[in-house]
Amino acid sequence: MLEISNLHVQLEEEDKKILKGVNLFLEAGKVHAIMGPNGSGKSTLSYVLSGKDGYQVTDGSAHLEGKDLLDMKPEERAAAGLFLAFQYPVEIPGVGNMTFLRTAVNSQRKLRGESEMTAGEFLKEIRAKAKDLKIDAEMLKRPVNVGFSGGEKKRNEILQMAMLEPKMCILDETDSGLDVDAMKLVAQGVNALRDEKRTFLVITHYQRLLDHIKPDLVHIMANGSIIKTGGPELALEVENNGYAELLGERA
Amino acid sequence: MPIPERKKPDLRPVSDETVMSSSVAWAKETRSKAVARAESQGFPSRQDEYWKYTQPDAFISEQVKLTSRLRPELEIFSAQTEYLINFENGHLSSGRLPSVVGCDVERLGESTTLDSHWIRDLYGQLELAGQNPVERSLAAVNTALATEGVVLRATGILDHPIRIHSVSKGNADAIVHHVIKVEAGASMTLIETGQYGTRANIVIEVDVADTGCFHHIRVQDGVERHIHSHIFARLGKMSTFKSFTLTSDVKLTRNECVLELTGDNANATVAGACLGDGEFHHDDTIFVTHDAVNCESRQVFKKVLRNGAVGVFQGKILVKSGAQKTDGYQISQSLLLDDDSQFLAKPELEIYADDVACSHGSTSGAIDDEALFYLRSRGVSHTKAVDLLTLSFVAEAIQEIEDDTLADAILNHLTKALEIR
């Protein structure tokens, strides 16, 4: 599904290298988790994959189903099936959540050469999906993320994911700022979307989220590259011993 | 360098005819005084403090002609139940005016021929009061010459808005003067759409009596148009005045609004949103005077400018010495979509009372990169994302419209206008 090889990235505005040769191979239907200390480059990886400005790829590649991701605009990457759930979802006053979502769904369809979803179809689908995530009609009507609590914002991200039906989902610290109940709800939303054709890359600091979203593989990222890959037990190891030991092993 | 002599308006050829045709004494007097006022003030020039950012030439030159094709008109309030009044090329269309329960609707021309009429105490009077401390000679010219306009006197709570819709073809100049009186306890909404003329000089005088309520929504569009409008309003005790203007496409607009809060606990809002693209110069010049206790006034202006468009905001709050507990608010913001566009703002506060809360802010900014990326990461194209953020930016001004249905209509109109761009 997603193949990242030898990815080197630095900041555009200053000569600071952040990713120093990341290699990752994500198969369809699998859930991968990336853990790592602050500043290891986890969020940068998610931004570079989704096409945020300000980063310069100096070497390496990233392909989604064989297509060169790094060559595409952010909206084209989305239409190709990539989705990033933001760590800090952006507030957009004055634009209704529904309007925004319908614009997004139909923009992607248009880019893929598919017919647009009618208002009726859209309404039916969003109501059903919002209900599962305990998002009420009021929240759908309100401006995008404005006045939403931390938990509501993250649930709204998952709702967008459910509506856009991406193939490759990246969750950037979706657990940050969530209480236990909110985390469970978000995890349920994610789990409901798991199937053999959809791949997840879950970026997190803590093992806790991985209790609810069970990963197939866990990668440890440090200083801009993947230093260790293992099964779910690797996450537990980090939880118990911290990163210091792993970093030490490497040194 | 010697300052060039101020150009004197020569109103005689037209004004003689208009003044003389006024068959009643009061109208003759009001008009001749306005002629004298305009002549002594002279036409505005760039040397004037309040014309520093806007070149008045197009408003006072001999003639302005349309050269390009006009855009198709968008129906904005089609779904709305309303009382419709039509203007064509600056003239009130012949035919019957709507009969509105709770509101007298008359032609200005007919009203000025009546001797014992409430309009004599209003026509040109709020304009006259609004000449101090800042001269507005083009408003005086309007009072001197205007024979077209509507005269509204609301005595009850109107069930639907009154809409004035104008169509102009060819190169018509329009001078239109509306006079509105909202009696105690009465409430009305006035909507203005369309174009009065290629070039238009519009004056609206609004007198809101104690506990009266006046809502005003105006949509200004039309390529190559030149509009200079004045609103002069006086607010009585516990009265409400709310005006919102949406401007797009117009080549040159200057909207002046002169409000005086004369009764305690009155409430006034002037808001506007504009979308300027290319040859576009839009000026909002507001003067709010607080002359009573415990009044609130709000000025909320949002301008989105691109391809060299220019936006101007000159907003003043004057709080007189007795006007304690005044709450004055003023915000003017621009979203500059490129380096060629300009926003010029001059917020002013002049306060003589000591128990007052007044705040003002003015900002210029570019599109928010975080928000742009967020939208694009969801599959929305760059162009569409900028449009959504444009709507988001002006939404705060649109929210000042009291009636949600009308606010939605404005928002839908903007969405469509952005789509056909």
XYZ file of C-alpha atoms in Angstrom:
672
model
C 0.000 0.000 0.000
C 2.517 2.589 1.164
C 6.181 2.264 0.470
C 8.634 4.718 1.929
C 12.274 4.278 1.103
C 15.344 6.109 2.274
C 13.322 9.296 2.880
C 15.474 12.304 3.745
C 13.746 15.558 4.649
C 14.917 18.919 5.875
C 13.195 22.173 6.704
C 12.907 24.500 3.751
C 13.730 27.657 5.671
C 16.712 26.426 7.625
C 19.311 23.803 7.042
C 17.926 21.389 9.581
C 17.679 17.708 8.722
C 14.677 15.995 10.289
C 14.209 12.687 8.503
C 17.424 10.825 7.827
C 16.561 7.825 5.729
C 13.157 6.461 6.734
C 12.230 3.058 5.363
C 8.730 1.693 5.849
C 6.670 -0.831 3.979
C 2.991 -0.914 4.866
C 0.880 -3.745 3.495
C -2.800 -3.404 2.702
C -5.083 -4.185 5.631
C -2.418 -3.769 8.306
C -2.202 -1.413 11.245
C 1.252 -0.031 11.879
C 2.154 2.092 14.859
C 5.041 4.514 15.097
C 6.272 5.465 18.538
C 9.160 7.637 19.470
C 10.363 10.407 21.718
C 9.574 14.060 21.094
C 11.384 15.528 18.142
C 12.098 12.180 16.528
C 10.370 13.211 13.288
C 7.044 11.354 13.585
C 4.786 14.311 12.820
C 7.153 15.536 10.097
C 6.758 12.180 8.407
C 2.966 12.566 8.418
C 3.182 16.124 7.037
C 5.623 15.212 4.305
C 3.450 12.307 3.219
C 0.347 14.498 3.039
C 2.107 17.362 1.269
C 2.471 20.211 3.713
C 4.601 23.166 2.620
C 7.840 23.994 4.347
C 9.657 20.677 3.940
C 12.215 19.718 1.375
C 12.735 16.130 0.357
C 16.433 15.768 -0.361
C 16.463 12.048 -1.061
C 14.281 8.963 -1.160
C 10.719 8.292 -2.211
C 7.180 7.524 -1.055
C 4.693 5.618 -3.163
C 1.006 4.967 -2.551
C -0.124 1.919 -4.522
C 2.781 2.492 -6.863
C 2.013 6.186 -7.432
C 4.682 8.730 -6.555
C 3.141 10.638 -3.643
C 5.804 13.299 -3.376
C 5.003 14.508 -6.866
C 1.363 15.263 -6.079
C -0.461 18.256 -4.604
C -2.065 17.672 -1.183
C -5.557 17.456 -2.721
C -4.357 14.904 -5.273
C -2.852 12.773 -2.525
C -6.202 12.898 -0.731
C -8.040 11.878 -3.888
C -5.544 9.042 -4.345
C -6.650 7.704 -0.955
C -4.395 9.283 1.652
C -5.866 10.747 4.820
C -4.177 12.511 7.716
C -6.054 12.879 10.995
C -4.504 16.038 12.454
C -3.005 16.286 15.889
C -4.458 19.806 16.059
C -7.530 20.014 13.796
C -7.937 23.536 12.427
C -10.918 25.750 13.253
C -12.652 27.357 10.292
C -15.242 29.892 11.454
C -18.176 30.623 9.182
C -17.932 27.395 7.202
C -20.421 24.760 8.311
C -19.039 21.320 9.099
C -21.482 19.732 6.637
C -20.662 22.185 3.848
C -16.989 21.513 4.392
C -17.392 17.743 4.358
C -19.612 17.723 1.307
C -17.160 19.969 -0.527
C -14.340 17.589 0.437
C -16.195 14.425 -0.593
C -17.263 15.876 -3.939
C -13.895 17.504 -4.642
C -12.232 14.116 -4.269
C -14.814 12.448 -6.454
C -14.328 15.105 -9.100
C -10.553 14.644 -9.027
C -11.063 10.909 -9.478
C -13.461 11.492 -12.353
C -16.435 10.106 -10.425
C -19.904 11.618 -10.238
C -20.710 13.880 -7.290
C -22.741 12.704 -4.338
C -26.216 14.247 -4.241
C -27.338 16.220 -1.234
C -29.754 13.448 -0.300
C -27.211 10.650 -0.476
C -24.691 12.691 1.438
C -27.142 13.547 4.193
C -28.192 9.958 4.642
C -24.643 8.729 4.875
C -23.315 11.421 7.182
C -26.213 11.004 9.586
C -25.557 7.299 9.961
C -21.819 7.736 10.379
C -22.113 10.669 12.742
C -24.447 8.652 14.945
C -21.846 5.921 15.393
C -19.356 8.516 16.585
C -21.939 10.175 18.847
C -21.778 13.394 16.803
C -25.139 15.127 16.935
C -26.901 17.204 14.281
C -25.907 20.399 16.077
C -22.215 19.561 15.752
C -22.640 18.909 12.046
C -24.194 22.305 11.559
C -21.635 24.259 13.549
C -18.622 25.846 11.864
C -15.729 23.414 11.364
C -14.169 22.613 14.758
C -15.188 25.989 16.216
C -16.059 25.643 19.878
C -15.465 21.877 19.744
C -13.861 20.246 22.763
C -10.627 18.307 22.258
C -12.583 15.065 22.061
C -15.133 16.480 19.640
C -12.391 17.671 17.330
C -10.816 14.230 17.211
C -14.160 12.522 16.666
C -14.778 14.989 13.862
C -11.492 13.901 12.283
C -12.629 10.284 12.418
C -15.992 11.271 10.922
C -14.165 12.896 8.016
C -12.137 9.743 7.618
C -15.301 7.631 7.600
C -16.928 9.857 4.975
C -13.886 10.117 2.710
C -13.153 6.371 2.872
C -9.391 6.628 2.322
C -7.143 3.637 1.653
C -4.245 4.878 3.720
C -5.005 6.559 7.034
C -2.378 8.343 9.070
C -3.370 9.243 12.625
C -1.063 11.854 14.110
C -1.229 11.631 17.903
C -4.961 11.241 17.787
C -4.884 10.299 21.466
C -3.365 13.580 22.613
C -5.731 15.598 24.765
C -8.308 12.814 25.067
C -9.746 11.344 28.224
C -10.257 7.576 28.474
C -13.867 7.610 27.280
C -13.128 9.869 24.328
C -10.182 7.691 23.400
C -12.368 4.593 23.421
C -14.906 6.284 21.184
C -12.229 7.365 18.719
C -10.665 3.900 18.767
C -14.062 2.324 18.073
C -14.444 4.646 15.106
C -11.067 3.613 13.789
C -11.664 -0.086 14.401
C -14.962 0.099 12.548
C -13.035 1.239 9.498
C -10.475 -1.529 9.620
C -10.662 -3.925 6.712
C -8.327 -5.890 4.483
C -8.029 -3.097 1.936
C -7.365 -0.235 4.311
C -4.040 0.498 5.969
C -3.378 2.553 9.095
C -0.301 4.319 10.364
C -0.895 5.296 13.971
C 1.550 7.809 15.423
C 1.525 7.951 19.202
C 3.603 8.618 22.279
C 1.826 6.154 24.469
C 0.997 2.509 24.460
C -2.476 3.285 25.840
C -4.068 4.008 22.452
C -2.660 0.715 21.161
C -4.689 -1.163 23.791
C -7.743 -0.012 21.871
C -6.365 -0.004 18.334
C -4.352 -3.200 18.169
C -1.393 -2.815 15.809
C 0.108 -5.541 13.650
C 3.517 -3.953 13.758
C 5.200 -1.351 15.950
C 8.083 0.847 14.763
C 10.274 2.925 16.994
C 11.450 6.167 15.491
C 14.347 8.170 16.848
C 16.456 10.948 15.461
C 14.845 10.804 12.032
C 14.864 7.118 11.291
C 13.218 3.846 12.275
C 15.520 2.167 14.788
C 13.497 -0.887 15.659
C 10.479 -2.810 14.401
C 8.561 -5.470 16.255
C 5.180 -6.839 17.253
C 2.718 -5.251 19.715
C 4.982 -6.343 22.569
C 7.482 -3.668 21.513
C 4.994 -1.013 22.545
C 4.697 -2.593 25.995
C 8.435 -2.652 26.310
C 8.556 1.089 25.638
C 5.766 1.656 28.120
C 7.683 -0.157 30.828
C 11.250 0.873 30.114
C 10.978 4.154 28.204
C 12.938 4.956 25.102
C 16.287 5.373 26.821
C 17.142 1.696 26.717
C 16.295 1.355 23.020
C 18.260 4.443 22.190
C 21.127 3.084 24.243
C 21.043 -0.237 22.417
C 21.444 1.617 19.186
C 24.321 3.691 20.423
C 3.757 74.089 -4.070
C 0.521 76.059 -4.170
C -2.575 74.095 -3.398
C -4.788 74.140 -6.465
C -7.968 76.059 -6.057
C -10.857 73.928 -4.993
C -13.278 73.138 -7.752
C -16.655 74.774 -7.245
C -19.689 72.814 -8.166
C -21.776 74.673 -10.665
C -25.243 73.480 -9.875
C -27.179 76.345 -11.437
C -28.308 74.811 -14.707
C -29.827 71.775 -13.005
C -30.613 73.173 -9.593
C -32.600 76.156 -10.873
C -34.943 73.801 -12.572
C -35.264 71.483 -9.566
C -35.580 74.238 -6.987
C -38.083 76.213 -9.027
C -40.149 73.154 -9.758
C -40.628 72.637 -6.028
C -44.050 74.100 -5.731
C -44.077 74.393 -1.948
C -42.109 76.825 0.119
C -40.308 74.355 2.393
C -38.956 72.241 -0.437
C -37.804 75.312 -2.320
C -36.039 76.569 0.789
C -34.401 73.249 1.697
C -33.117 72.790 -1.812
C -31.763 76.318 -2.234
C -29.996 76.059 1.109
C -28.452 72.769 0.001
C -27.306 74.419 -3.232
C -25.656 77.198 -1.225
C -24.127 74.631 1.148
C -22.647 72.583 -1.671
C -21.335 75.673 -3.418
C -19.641 77.050 -0.348
C -18.124 73.693 0.550
C -16.898 72.954 -2.937
C -16.320 69.502 -4.333
C -14.099 67.168 -2.352
C -10.485 66.859 -3.344
C -7.558 64.741 -2.280
C -6.424 67.601 -0.045
C -9.356 66.910 2.252
C -8.482 64.846 5.306
C -11.336 62.427 4.610
C -10.507 61.992 0.926
C -6.881 61.091 1.399
C -7.311 57.485 0.367
C -10.035 57.791 -2.248
C -9.835 59.802 -5.427
C -13.159 61.669 -5.744
C -12.686 62.588 -9.415
C -14.944 59.913 -10.843
C -17.832 61.152 -8.670
C -17.579 64.726 -9.914
C -16.266 64.507 -13.465
C -18.563 65.305 -16.383
C -19.492 61.819 -17.337
C -18.517 58.255 -16.689
C -19.185 55.633 -19.314
C -19.530 51.909 -19.219
C -17.221 50.116 -21.556
C -17.434 46.458 -20.762
C -20.094 43.854 -20.873
C -22.169 43.531 -17.738
C -22.340 40.326 -15.781
C -25.542 38.373 -15.437
C -27.458 39.292 -12.373
C -27.821 36.823 -9.540
C -31.127 36.542 -7.781
C -30.371 36.864 -4.107
C -33.594 37.134 -2.247
C -35.845 35.298 -4.678
C -37.181 32.934 -2.055
C -38.070 35.804 0.209
C -41.550 37.163 0.709
C -41.173 40.898 0.326
C -42.639 44.209 -0.814
C -40.862 45.149 -4.000
C -40.158 48.646 -5.301
C -38.459 48.935 -8.700
C -36.103 51.591 -10.006
C -34.961 51.872 -13.591
C -32.021 54.044 -14.643
C -32.316 56.042 -11.445
C -36.066 56.586 -11.740
C -38.730 55.031 -9.624
C -40.723 52.825 -11.994
C -44.176 54.045 -12.764
C -46.995 51.900 -11.535
C -48.319 51.258 -8.124
C -46.163 51.182 -5.080
C -46.761 48.211 -2.805
C -49.252 48.718 -0.057
C -47.686 47.699 3.194
C -49.620 47.203 6.396
C -47.978 49.403 9.030
C -45.997 51.546 6.601
C -46.746 54.497 4.339
C -44.924 54.217 1.033
C -44.698 57.281 -1.190
C -42.670 58.770 -3.990
C -40.222 61.467 -2.973
C -41.361 63.720 -5.810
C -44.951 63.722 -4.632
C -44.061 64.145 -0.980
C -42.078 67.309 -1.628
C -45.115 68.922 -3.193
C -47.155 68.493 -0.025
C -47.060 71.322 2.437
C -48.100 69.929 5.778
C -46.143 66.738 5.797
C -43.743 65.059 8.226
C -41.106 64.864 5.540
C -40.413 68.598 5.677
C -38.828 68.097 9.099
C -36.589 65.361 7.794
C -35.658 65.847 4.149
C -32.159 67.301 4.019
C -32.195 67.874 7.776
C -30.245 64.803 8.912
C -27.901 65.441 5.998
C -27.436 69.004 7.232
C -26.739 67.814 10.781
C -24.247 65.304 9.386
C -22.185 68.084 7.717
C -20.598 68.917 11.023
C -17.749 68.394 11.844
C -16.912 66.796 8.502
C -18.203 68.371 5.301
C -19.918 66.059 2.845
C -20.642 68.238 -0.115
C -21.791 65.448 -2.404
C -24.595 64.734 0.045
C -25.603 68.393 -0.098
C -25.601 68.171 -3.890
C -27.925 65.210 -3.548
C -30.363 67.086 -1.306
C -30.338 69.983 -3.740
C -31.037 67.933 -6.817
C -32.677 64.632 -5.953
C -36.192 64.216 -7.226
C -36.224 60.432 -7.120
C -36.515 58.257 -4.072
C -38.978 56.662 -1.741
C -40.457 57.976 1.431
C -41.268 55.379 4.048
C -42.964 55.875 7.368
C -43.260 52.749 9.471
C -45.883 52.866 12.177
C -46.117 49.161 12.938
C -44.080 46.005 12.903
C -43.711 45.055 9.264
C -44.307 41.410 8.397
C -41.875 41.350 5.447
C -38.918 43.368 4.236
C -39.320 46.166 1.732
C -36.902 45.715 -1.133
C -35.764 48.371 -3.543
C -34.416 46.763 -6.675
C -32.755 48.836 -9.358
C -31.867 48.099 -12.913
C -29.724 50.404 -14.985
C -28.947 50.134 -18.653
C -26.826 52.489 -20.703
C -24.941 55.355 -19.128
C -27.364 56.771 -16.624
C -26.268 58.888 -13.676
C -28.610 58.520 -10.736
C -29.303 60.857 -7.857
C -31.592 59.149 -5.398
C -32.714 60.230 -1.948
C -34.731 58.026 0.391
C -36.325 59.330 3.544
C -37.342 56.910 6.239
C -39.092 57.425 9.494
C -39.547 54.590 11.944
C -42.082 55.627 14.541
C -42.019 54.584 18.199
C -42.357 50.832 18.568
C -42.326 50.257 14.806
C -39.931 47.891 13.079
C -38.901 47.432 9.478
C -36.261 45.907 7.206
C -35.111 47.634 4.033
C -33.179 45.731 1.389
C -31.439 47.360 -1.571
C -30.272 45.353 -4.580
C -29.238 46.045 -8.153
C -27.724 49.198 -9.612
C -29.249 52.660 -9.532
C -26.998 53.895 -12.323
C -23.598 53.752 -13.962
C -22.750 56.372 -11.442
C -24.939 56.870 -8.436
C -25.181 59.411 -5.660
C -27.446 57.973 -3.000
C -28.574 59.509 0.262
C -30.697 57.742 2.837
C -31.964 59.651 5.827
C -33.319 57.490 8.624
C -34.991 58.751 11.736
C -35.584 56.001 14.265
C -37.885 57.153 17.045
C -37.764 55.826 20.627
C -37.973 51.994 20.690
C -38.098 51.881 16.887
C -36.125 49.323 14.958
C -34.533 49.678 11.524
C -32.684 46.935 9.662
C -30.932 47.583 6.397
C -29.253 45.148 4.019
C -27.635 46.324 0.845
C -25.986 44.405 -1.971
C -23.802 46.480 -4.263
C -22.420 44.910 -7.393
C -21.925 45.754 -11.041
C -18.734 46.021 -13.014
C -17.558 49.575 -13.776
C -20.090 51.168 -11.453
C -19.306 54.195 -9.328
C -21.356 54.493 -6.190
C -21.205 57.161 -3.543
C -23.723 56.619 -0.805
C -24.519 58.354 2.438
C -26.649 57.110 5.268
C -27.600 59.701 7.853
C -29.368 58.232 10.838
C -30.652 59.548 14.135
C -31.516 57.122 16.901
C -33.959 57.736 19.717
C -34.211 56.041 23.110
C -33.928 52.248 23.123
C -33.995 52.187 19.365
C -32.074 49.828 17.087
C -30.294 50.507 13.829
C -28.490 47.761 11.918
C -27.024 48.131 8.482
C -25.056 45.596 6.478
C -23.559 46.099 3.030
C -22.068 43.517 0.702
C -19.947 44.929 -2.106
C -18.339 43.075 -4.981
C -17.242 43.884 -8.525
C -17.958 47.622 -8.255
C -15.161 49.800 -9.647
C -15.466 52.563 -7.084
C -17.638 52.698 -3.990
C -17.617 55.046 -1.091
C -20.195 54.289 1.567
C -20.455 56.923 4.242
C -22.541 56.306 7.297
C -23.192 59.062 9.781
C -25.002 57.935 12.907
C -26.080 59.911 15.889
C -27.261 58.159 19.014
C -29.413 60.791 20.660
C -31.570 58.704 23.002
C -30.418 56.618 25.969
C -29.952 52.844 25.535
C -29.895 52.991 21.753
C -28.088 50.370 19.763
C -26.386 50.764 16.373
C -24.459 48.424 14.120
C -22.834 49.194 10.793
C -21.225 46.232 9.103
C -19.880 45.418 5.696
C -18.117 42.771 3.689
C -16.462 43.301 0.364
C -14.778 41.101 -2.206
C -12.484 43.122 -4.417
C -10.751 41.757 -7.463
C -8.634 43.856 -9.813
C -9.964 47.299 -10.628
C -11.802 47.777 -7.372
C -11.670 50.577 -4.852
C -13.970 50.374 -1.874
C -14.180 52.917 0.903
C -16.180 52.706 4.119
C -16.261 55.974 5.990
C -18.177 55.828 9.251
C -18.876 58.471 11.835
C -20.741 57.440 14.969
C -21.632 60.069 17.545
C -22.670 59.028 21.038
C -24.745 61.762 22.596
C -26.769 59.799 25.154
C -26.229 57.452 28.067
C -25.726 53.693 27.896
C -25.705 53.308 24.130
C -23.897 50.624 22.174
C -22.396 50.929 18.723
C -20.583 48.375 16.585
C -18.618 48.745 13.367
C -17.602 45.447 11.775
C -15.891 45.531 8.368
C -14.202 42.753 6.448
C -12.512 43.140 3.090
C -11.029 40.467 0.858
C -8.751 41.994 -1.766
C -6.834 40.547 -4.699
C -5.170 41.539 -7.969
C -4.474 45.094 -6.913
C -7.851 45.842 -5.321
C -7.892 48.617 -2.722
C -9.926 48.777 0.467
C -10.317 51.816 2.697
C -11.778 52.091 6.155
C -12.158 55.355 8.019
C -14.157 54.812 11.142
C -14.716 57.225 13.947
C -16.440 57.024 17.283
C -17.123 60.362 18.934
C -18.317 60.179 22.523
C -19.722 63.459 23.789
C -19.175 64.551 27.371
C -22.535 63.413 28.715
C -22.540 60.050 26.961
C -21.553 57.914 29.946
C -21.648 54.106 29.845
C -21.019 54.151 26.115
C -19.959 50.835 24.652
C -18.256 51.434 21.317
C -16.689 48.699 19.251
C -14.900 48.908 15.972
C -13.088 46.265 13.967
C -11.815 46.494 10.408
C -9.896 43.649 8.854
C -8.579 42.777 5.474
C -7.542 39.538 3.895
C -4.958 40.333 1.244
C -4.713 37.500 -1.262
C -1.603 38.875 -2.951
C 1.110 41.516 -2.632
C -0.541 43.934 -5.071
C -3.640 44.595 -2.994
C -3.896 47.310 -0.392
C -5.875 48.047 2.728
C -5.807 51.532 4.196
C -7.379 51.971 7.589
C -7.831 54.943 9.842
C -9.643 54.108 13.071
C -10.393 57.093 15.290
C -11.760 57.507 18.777
C -12.576 60.879 20.288
C -13.913 60.598 23.812
C -15.087 63.313 26.184
C -16.910 61.152 28.744
C -15.026 59.340 31.506
C -17.096 56.201 32.058
C -16.831 54.623 28.641
C -15.710 51.345 27.056
C -14.438 51.796 23.524
C -12.294 49.390 21.589
C -10.956 49.361 18.088
C -8.819 47.044 16.044
C -7.574 46.860 12.521
C -5.616 44.056 10.895
C -4.309 43.002 7.511
C -3.364 39.428 6.877
C -2.749 36.765 4.300
C -4.527 33.452 4.024
C -3.858 31.094 6.950
C -1.474 28.406 5.687
C -2.544 25.886 8.356
C -6.198 26.187 7.359
C -5.349 26.072 3.669
C -3.371 22.860 4.162
C -6.133 21.359 6.301
C -8.694 21.910 3.543
C -6.388 20.705 0.773
C -5.480 17.596 2.755
C -9.181 16.736 2.602
C -9.145 16.883 -1.183
C -10.358 20.452 -1.658
C -8.527 22.215 -4.497
C -6.355 25.238 -3.793
C -8.825 27.615 -5.482
C -11.833 26.178 -3.693
C -9.980 26.194 -0.384
C -9.165 29.895 -0.804
C -12.855 30.517 -1.577
C -13.942 28.700 1.582
C -11.450 30.665 3.665
C -12.694 33.864 2.029
C -16.231 33.007 3.117
C -14.915 32.127 6.533
C -13.211 35.500 6.780
C -16.263 37.590 5.901
C -18.664 35.446 7.936
C -18.121 37.527 11.060
C -19.507 40.611 9.314
C -22.425 38.676 7.826
C -23.301 37.396 11.282
C -24.142 40.988 12.219
C -27.323 40.587 10.148
C -30.153 40.022 12.585
C -32.368 37.843 10.411
C -30.825 34.387 9.867
C -32.715 33.770 6.626
C -31.348 36.977 5.139
C -27.859 36.223 6.432
C -28.024 32.781 4.794
C -29.192 34.361 1.548
C -26.173 36.670 1.597
C -23.841 33.766 2.322
C -25.361 31.689 -0.500
C -25.081 34.640 -2.833
C -21.397 34.987 -2.002
C -20.808 31.284 -2.507
C -22.400 31.491 -5.954
C -20.547 34.690 -6.811
C -17.270 32.952 -5.992
C -18.232 29.934 -8.100
C -18.910 31.905 -11.289
C -15.808 34.023 -10.923
